[in-house]
Amino acid sequence: RSRPTAMGPARLGLACGLLLLLGCSGGLGSRGTLPPPWEERQGPAAEGGPWGRARYEAVKKHLGAVGAVSKRYWQYLACKVWREGCGEEEESEPSPSPGWSLPLVGQDYLEILSAWYCSFGKCCKTGDCRIVNNITGLEADLNEQLHGQHLAKEVVIRTVQEFLQSPQPEKALVLSFHGWSGTGKNFVARMVASHLFRDGLKSECVRVFISLFHFPHHKYVDSYKAQLKKTISETVRFCKQSMFIFDEAEKLHFGLLDAIKPFMAHTKGQVDYQRSIFLFLSNLGGNAINEVALDFWRASRAREEISMEFLEQRLRRELQKPEENRYAHSHLLKENLIDFLVPFLPLEYHHVKLCARDAFLARGLPYTEAALDEVARMMVFVPKEEKLFSAQGCKSVSQRINYFLP
């Protein structure tokens, strides 16, 4: 197999680490070379000195074995990291000794080196080897870090798990997140990506689109459609499993749906598209969700009593109103392309305190209950009479703890 003549920076660093590993095994001179043969040395010590013919031949044989070991190490590493040369046998160059295999310590070092290299990006020619699908970790982190969102937590874990466990899904999984800013929509999207793909949002199998950033001008919609269709097609073709996140989805021009819909719809014989997950993040429906939460509070009912069935009906009616900025979601709903509407409830005072605690812990800072209360009091709460819900959710909480730094 032909190999490139030049290494990238990461491969070069990995090769240097391998050379350091081999250098520690001994057998090389201070310059990494074999001293000249005894015939080339002058003086009476040439025959009986430390570099007599017998010793020279022994060292030469030893270095030949080291060279074979080095080659075997490199073949092992290339197979493990780049999936190159796996199973290749060099018949013309036998092993240094019968039954030879990589020393255990050497394998341990190679595992460390390969893990170090893989931390910078993908390790094979497709994105498959970077897929982890850690549902257990996702559930644990959502339970620990997502506050006040029992409905979103339940729907996301259940739907994602069922989708991944299905041997052949009928269509791509499409979830639409709704709620006020700062309630956790982006947080959950990032968390899902990080537990399904080892590289999270940096994975080549995950694509994030922000409406006003990636598609700012309506007059270029046709160009955007072509680019979006190409990006999704290439990602799906490259990755066995892929994820597409559309932030600020309420500002997504409805014309772009023509480029997206074929990848989300029911298909026959095109199983490639059915292993994709689409997440739409939107502030639409936030007021309807908040009204339900406020009604439950006024009725002295716990927010955990709010059921998905009850809230989804209110949310669906809100999204199907005829205003122009809701057209995209209305269109998706009418064609039954959205599998689940995921409501994010407004956050209360004690939820903000939990977010502040997480922010302190994330930065390794000590905190007190008084400090958490002070951070929470910095936020604006609505409605004007009850002052029950944080107007910004937990957004900007991490910045506000800067006031407590020495």
mmCIF file with all atom_site columns, N, CA, C and O in Angstrom, residues 236-260:
data_model
loop_
_atom_site.group_PDB
_atom_site.id
_atom_site.type_symbol
_atom_site.label_atom_id
_atom_site.label_alt_id
_atom_site.label_comp_id
_atom_site.label_asym_id
_atom_site.label_entity_id
_atom_site.label_seq_id
_atom_site.pdbx_PDB_ins_code
_atom_site.Cartn_x
_atom_site.Cartn_y
_atom_site.Cartn_z
_atom_site.occupancy
_atom_site.B_iso_or_equiv
_atom_site.pdbx_formal_charge
_atom_site.auth_seq_id
_atom_site.auth_comp_id
_atom_site.auth_asym_id
_atom_site.auth_atom_id
_atom_site.pdbx_PDB_model_num
ATOM 1   N N  . VAL A 1 236 ? -24.468 13.048 5.950  1.00 0.00 ? 236 VAL A N  1
ATOM 2   C CA . VAL A 1 236 ? -25.161 11.768 6.041  1.00 0.00 ? 236 VAL A CA 1
ATOM 3   C C  . VAL A 1 236 ? -24.369 10.679 5.326  1.00 0.00 ? 236 VAL A C  1
ATOM 4   O O  . VAL A 1 236 ? -24.294 9.538  5.793  1.00 0.00 ? 236 VAL A O  1
ATOM 5   N N  . ARG A 1 237 ? -23.773 11.028 4.215  1.00 0.00 ? 237 ARG A N  1
ATOM 6   C CA . ARG A 1 237 ? -22.989 10.042 3.464  1.00 0.00 ? 237 ARG A CA 1
ATOM 7   C C  . ARG A 1 237 ? -21.715 9.666  4.216  1.00 0.00 ? 237 ARG A C  1
ATOM 8   O O  . ARG A 1 237 ? -21.271 8.522  4.200  1.00 0.00 ? 237 ARG A O  1
ATOM 9   N N  . PHE A 1 238 ? -21.120 10.621 4.907  1.00 0.00 ? 238 PHE A N  1
ATOM 10  C CA . PHE A 1 238 ? -19.868 10.382 5.628  1.00 0.00 ? 238 PHE A CA 1
ATOM 11  C C  . PHE A 1 238 ? -20.096 9.638  6.936  1.00 0.00 ? 238 PHE A C  1
ATOM 12  O O  . PHE A 1 238 ? -19.275 8.825  7.357  1.00 0.00 ? 238 PHE A O  1
ATOM 13  N N  . CYS A 1 239 ? -21.235 9.903  7.582  1.00 0.00 ? 239 CYS A N  1
ATOM 14  C CA . CYS A 1 239 ? -21.476 9.390  8.928  1.00 0.00 ? 239 CYS A CA 1
ATOM 15  C C  . CYS A 1 239 ? -22.615 8.378  8.933  1.00 0.00 ? 239 CYS A C  1
ATOM 16  O O  . CYS A 1 239 ? -23.671 8.604  8.346  1.00 0.00 ? 239 CYS A O  1
ATOM 17  N N  . LYS A 1 240 ? -22.392 7.308  9.636  1.00 0.00 ? 240 LYS A N  1
ATOM 18  C CA . LYS A 1 240 ? -23.447 6.319  9.834  1.00 0.00 ? 240 LYS A CA 1
ATOM 19  C C  . LYS A 1 240 ? -24.585 6.920  10.652 1.00 0.00 ? 240 LYS A C  1
ATOM 20  O O  . LYS A 1 240 ? -25.751 6.559  10.480 1.00 0.00 ? 240 LYS A O  1
ATOM 21  N N  . GLN A 1 241 ? -24.242 7.823  11.543 1.00 0.00 ? 241 GLN A N  1
ATOM 22  C CA . GLN A 1 241 ? -25.225 8.506  12.397 1.00 0.00 ? 241 GLN A CA 1
ATOM 23  C C  . GLN A 1 241 ? -24.860 9.977  12.436 1.00 0.00 ? 241 GLN A C  1
ATOM 24  O O  . GLN A 1 241 ? -23.692 10.321 12.590 1.00 0.00 ? 241 GLN A O  1
ATOM 25  N N  . SER A 1 242 ? -25.850 10.853 12.295 1.00 0.00 ? 242 SER A N  1
ATOM 26  C CA . SER A 1 242 ? -25.556 12.286 12.217 1.00 0.00 ? 242 SER A CA 1
ATOM 27  C C  . SER A 1 242 ? -26.580 13.076 13.019 1.00 0.00 ? 242 SER A C  1
ATOM 28  O O  . SER A 1 242 ? -27.653 12.577 13.358 1.00 0.00 ? 242 SER A O  1
ATOM 29  N N  . MET A 1 243 ? -26.216 14.328 13.307 1.00 0.00 ? 243 MET A N  1
ATOM 30  C CA . MET A 1 243 ? -27.109 15.211 14.059 1.00 0.00 ? 243 MET A CA 1
ATOM 31  C C  . MET A 1 243 ? -27.047 16.615 13.464 1.00 0.00 ? 243 MET A C  1
ATOM 32  O O  . MET A 1 243 ? -25.964 17.110 13.141 1.00 0.00 ? 243 MET A O  1
ATOM 33  N N  . PHE A 1 244 ? -28.220 17.239 13.336 1.00 0.00 ? 244 PHE A N  1
ATOM 34  C CA . PHE A 1 244 ? -28.310 18.590 12.778 1.00 0.00 ? 244 PHE A CA 1
ATOM 35  C C  . PHE A 1 244 ? -29.125 19.452 13.744 1.00 0.00 ? 244 PHE A C  1
ATOM 36  O O  . PHE A 1 244 ? -30.255 19.106 14.097 1.00 0.00 ? 244 PHE A O  1
ATOM 37  N N  . ILE A 1 245 ? -28.529 20.554 14.177 1.00 0.00 ? 245 ILE A N  1
ATOM 38  C CA . ILE A 1 245 ? -29.158 21.446 15.153 1.00 0.00 ? 245 ILE A CA 1
ATOM 39  C C  . ILE A 1 245 ? -29.441 22.785 14.483 1.00 0.00 ? 245 ILE A C  1
ATOM 40  O O  . ILE A 1 245 ? -28.528 23.408 13.925 1.00 0.00 ? 245 ILE A O  1
ATOM 41  N N  . PHE A 1 246 ? -30.696 23.233 14.541 1.00 0.00 ? 246 PHE A N  1
ATOM 42  C CA . PHE A 1 246 ? -31.093 24.519 13.971 1.00 0.00 ? 246 PHE A CA 1
ATOM 43  C C  . PHE A 1 246 ? -31.514 25.435 15.113 1.00 0.00 ? 246 PHE A C  1
ATOM 44  O O  . PHE A 1 246 ? -32.595 25.273 15.692 1.00 0.00 ? 246 PHE A O  1
ATOM 45  N N  . ASP A 1 247 ? -30.636 26.363 15.454 1.00 0.00 ? 247 ASP A N  1
ATOM 46  C CA . ASP A 1 247 ? -30.925 27.306 16.530 1.00 0.00 ? 247 ASP A CA 1
ATOM 47  C C  . ASP A 1 247 ? -31.671 28.511 15.963 1.00 0.00 ? 247 ASP A C  1
ATOM 48  O O  . ASP A 1 247 ? -31.535 28.846 14.784 1.00 0.00 ? 247 ASP A O  1
ATOM 49  N N  . GLU A 1 248 ? -32.472 29.164 16.810 1.00 0.00 ? 248 GLU A N  1
ATOM 50  C CA . GLU A 1 248 ? -33.328 30.272 16.385 1.00 0.00 ? 248 GLU A CA 1
ATOM 51  C C  . GLU A 1 248 ? -34.211 29.828 15.215 1.00 0.00 ? 248 GLU A C  1
ATOM 52  O O  . GLU A 1 248 ? -34.351 30.512 14.191 1.00 0.00 ? 248 GLU A O  1
ATOM 53  N N  . ALA A 1 249 ? -34.804 28.658 15.367 1.00 0.00 ? 249 ALA A N  1
ATOM 54  C CA . ALA A 1 249 ? -35.560 28.052 14.267 1.00 0.00 ? 249 ALA A CA 1
ATOM 55  C C  . ALA A 1 249 ? -36.749 28.896 13.843 1.00 0.00 ? 249 ALA A C  1
ATOM 56  O O  . ALA A 1 249 ? -37.203 28.803 12.700 1.00 0.00 ? 249 ALA A O  1
ATOM 57  N N  . GLU A 1 250 ? -37.286 29.730 14.759 1.00 0.00 ? 250 GLU A N  1
ATOM 58  C CA . GLU A 1 250 ? -38.433 30.560 14.378 1.00 0.00 ? 250 GLU A CA 1
ATOM 59  C C  . GLU A 1 250 ? -38.062 31.596 13.321 1.00 0.00 ? 250 GLU A C  1
ATOM 60  O O  . GLU A 1 250 ? -38.934 32.141 12.637 1.00 0.00 ? 250 GLU A O  1
ATOM 61  N N  . LYS A 1 251 ? -36.753 31.870 13.162 1.00 0.00 ? 251 LYS A N  1
ATOM 62  C CA . LYS A 1 251 ? -36.286 32.833 12.165 1.00 0.00 ? 251 LYS A CA 1
ATOM 63  C C  . LYS A 1 251 ? -35.799 32.153 10.896 1.00 0.00 ? 251 LYS A C  1
ATOM 64  O O  . LYS A 1 251 ? -35.283 32.809 9.996  1.00 0.00 ? 251 LYS A O  1
ATOM 65  N N  . LEU A 1 252 ? -35.980 30.858 10.830 1.00 0.00 ? 252 LEU A N  1
ATOM 66  C CA . LEU A 1 252 ? -35.558 30.104 9.650  1.00 0.00 ? 252 LEU A CA 1
ATOM 67  C C  . LEU A 1 252 ? -36.539 30.348 8.513  1.00 0.00 ? 252 LEU A C  1
ATOM 68  O O  . LEU A 1 252 ? -37.744 30.135 8.664  1.00 0.00 ? 252 LEU A O  1
ATOM 69  N N  . HIS A 1 253 ? -36.053 30.802 7.377  1.00 0.00 ? 253 HIS A N  1
ATOM 70  C CA . HIS A 1 253 ? -36.915 31.086 6.239  1.00 0.00 ? 253 HIS A CA 1
ATOM 71  C C  . HIS A 1 253 ? -37.595 29.798 5.782  1.00 0.00 ? 253 HIS A C  1
ATOM 72  O O  . HIS A 1 253 ? -36.949 28.761 5.632  1.00 0.00 ? 253 HIS A O  1
ATOM 73  N N  . PHE A 1 254 ? -38.917 29.872 5.571  1.00 0.00 ? 254 PHE A N  1
ATOM 74  C CA . PHE A 1 254 ? -39.651 28.651 5.241  1.00 0.00 ? 254 PHE A CA 1
ATOM 75  C C  . PHE A 1 254 ? -39.182 28.032 3.927  1.00 0.00 ? 254 PHE A C  1
ATOM 76  O O  . PHE A 1 254 ? -39.355 26.832 3.706  1.00 0.00 ? 254 PHE A O  1
ATOM 77  N N  . GLY A 1 255 ? -38.558 28.849 3.062  1.00 0.00 ? 255 GLY A N  1
ATOM 78  C CA . GLY A 1 255 ? -38.059 28.289 1.811  1.00 0.00 ? 255 GLY A CA 1
ATOM 79  C C  . GLY A 1 255 ? -36.956 27.264 2.024  1.00 0.00 ? 255 GLY A C  1
ATOM 80  O O  . GLY A 1 255 ? -36.743 26.371 1.185  1.00 0.00 ? 255 GLY A O  1
ATOM 81  N N  . LEU A 1 256 ? -36.231 27.373 3.144  1.00 0.00 ? 256 LEU A N  1
ATOM 82  C CA . LEU A 1 256 ? -35.159 26.419 3.425  1.00 0.00 ? 256 LEU A CA 1
ATOM 83  C C  . LEU A 1 256 ? -35.701 25.046 3.790  1.00 0.00 ? 256 LEU A C  1
ATOM 84  O O  . LEU A 1 256 ? -34.953 24.058 3.767  1.00 0.00 ? 256 LEU A O  1
ATOM 85  N N  . LEU A 1 257 ? -36.985 24.983 4.127  1.00 0.00 ? 257 LEU A N  1
ATOM 86  C CA . LEU A 1 257 ? -37.569 23.683 4.453  1.00 0.00 ? 257 LEU A CA 1
ATOM 87  C C  . LEU A 1 257 ? -37.531 22.733 3.267  1.00 0.00 ? 257 LEU A C  1
ATOM 88  O O  . LEU A 1 257 ? -37.467 21.516 3.435  1.00 0.00 ? 257 LEU A O  1
ATOM 89  N N  . ASP A 1 258 ? -37.587 23.292 2.063  1.00 0.00 ? 258 ASP A N  1
ATOM 90  C CA . ASP A 1 258 ? -37.522 22.438 0.877  1.00 0.00 ? 258 ASP A CA 1
ATOM 91  C C  . ASP A 1 258 ? -36.222 21.652 0.823  1.00 0.00 ? 258 ASP A C  1
ATOM 92  O O  . ASP A 1 258 ? -36.173 20.546 0.280  1.00 0.00 ? 258 ASP A O  1
ATOM 93  N N  . ALA A 1 259 ? -35.158 22.240 1.386  1.00 0.00 ? 259 ALA A N  1
ATOM 94  C CA . ALA A 1 259 ? -33.872 21.544 1.393  1.00 0.00 ? 259 ALA A CA 1
ATOM 95  C C  . ALA A 1 259 ? -33.786 20.531 2.531  1.00 0.00 ? 259 ALA A C  1
ATOM 96  O O  . ALA A 1 259 ? -33.053 19.544 2.426  1.00 0.00 ? 259 ALA A O  1
ATOM 97  N N  . ILE A 1 260 ? -34.543 20.774 3.600  1.00 0.00 ? 260 ILE A N  1
ATOM 98  C CA . ILE A 1 260 ? -34.437 19.919 4.783  1.00 0.00 ? 260 ILE A CA 1
ATOM 99  C C  . ILE A 1 260 ? -35.434 18.775 4.764  1.00 0.00 ? 260 ILE A C  1
ATOM 100 O O  . ILE A 1 260 ? -35.121 17.656 5.188  1.00 0.00 ? 260 ILE A O  1
#
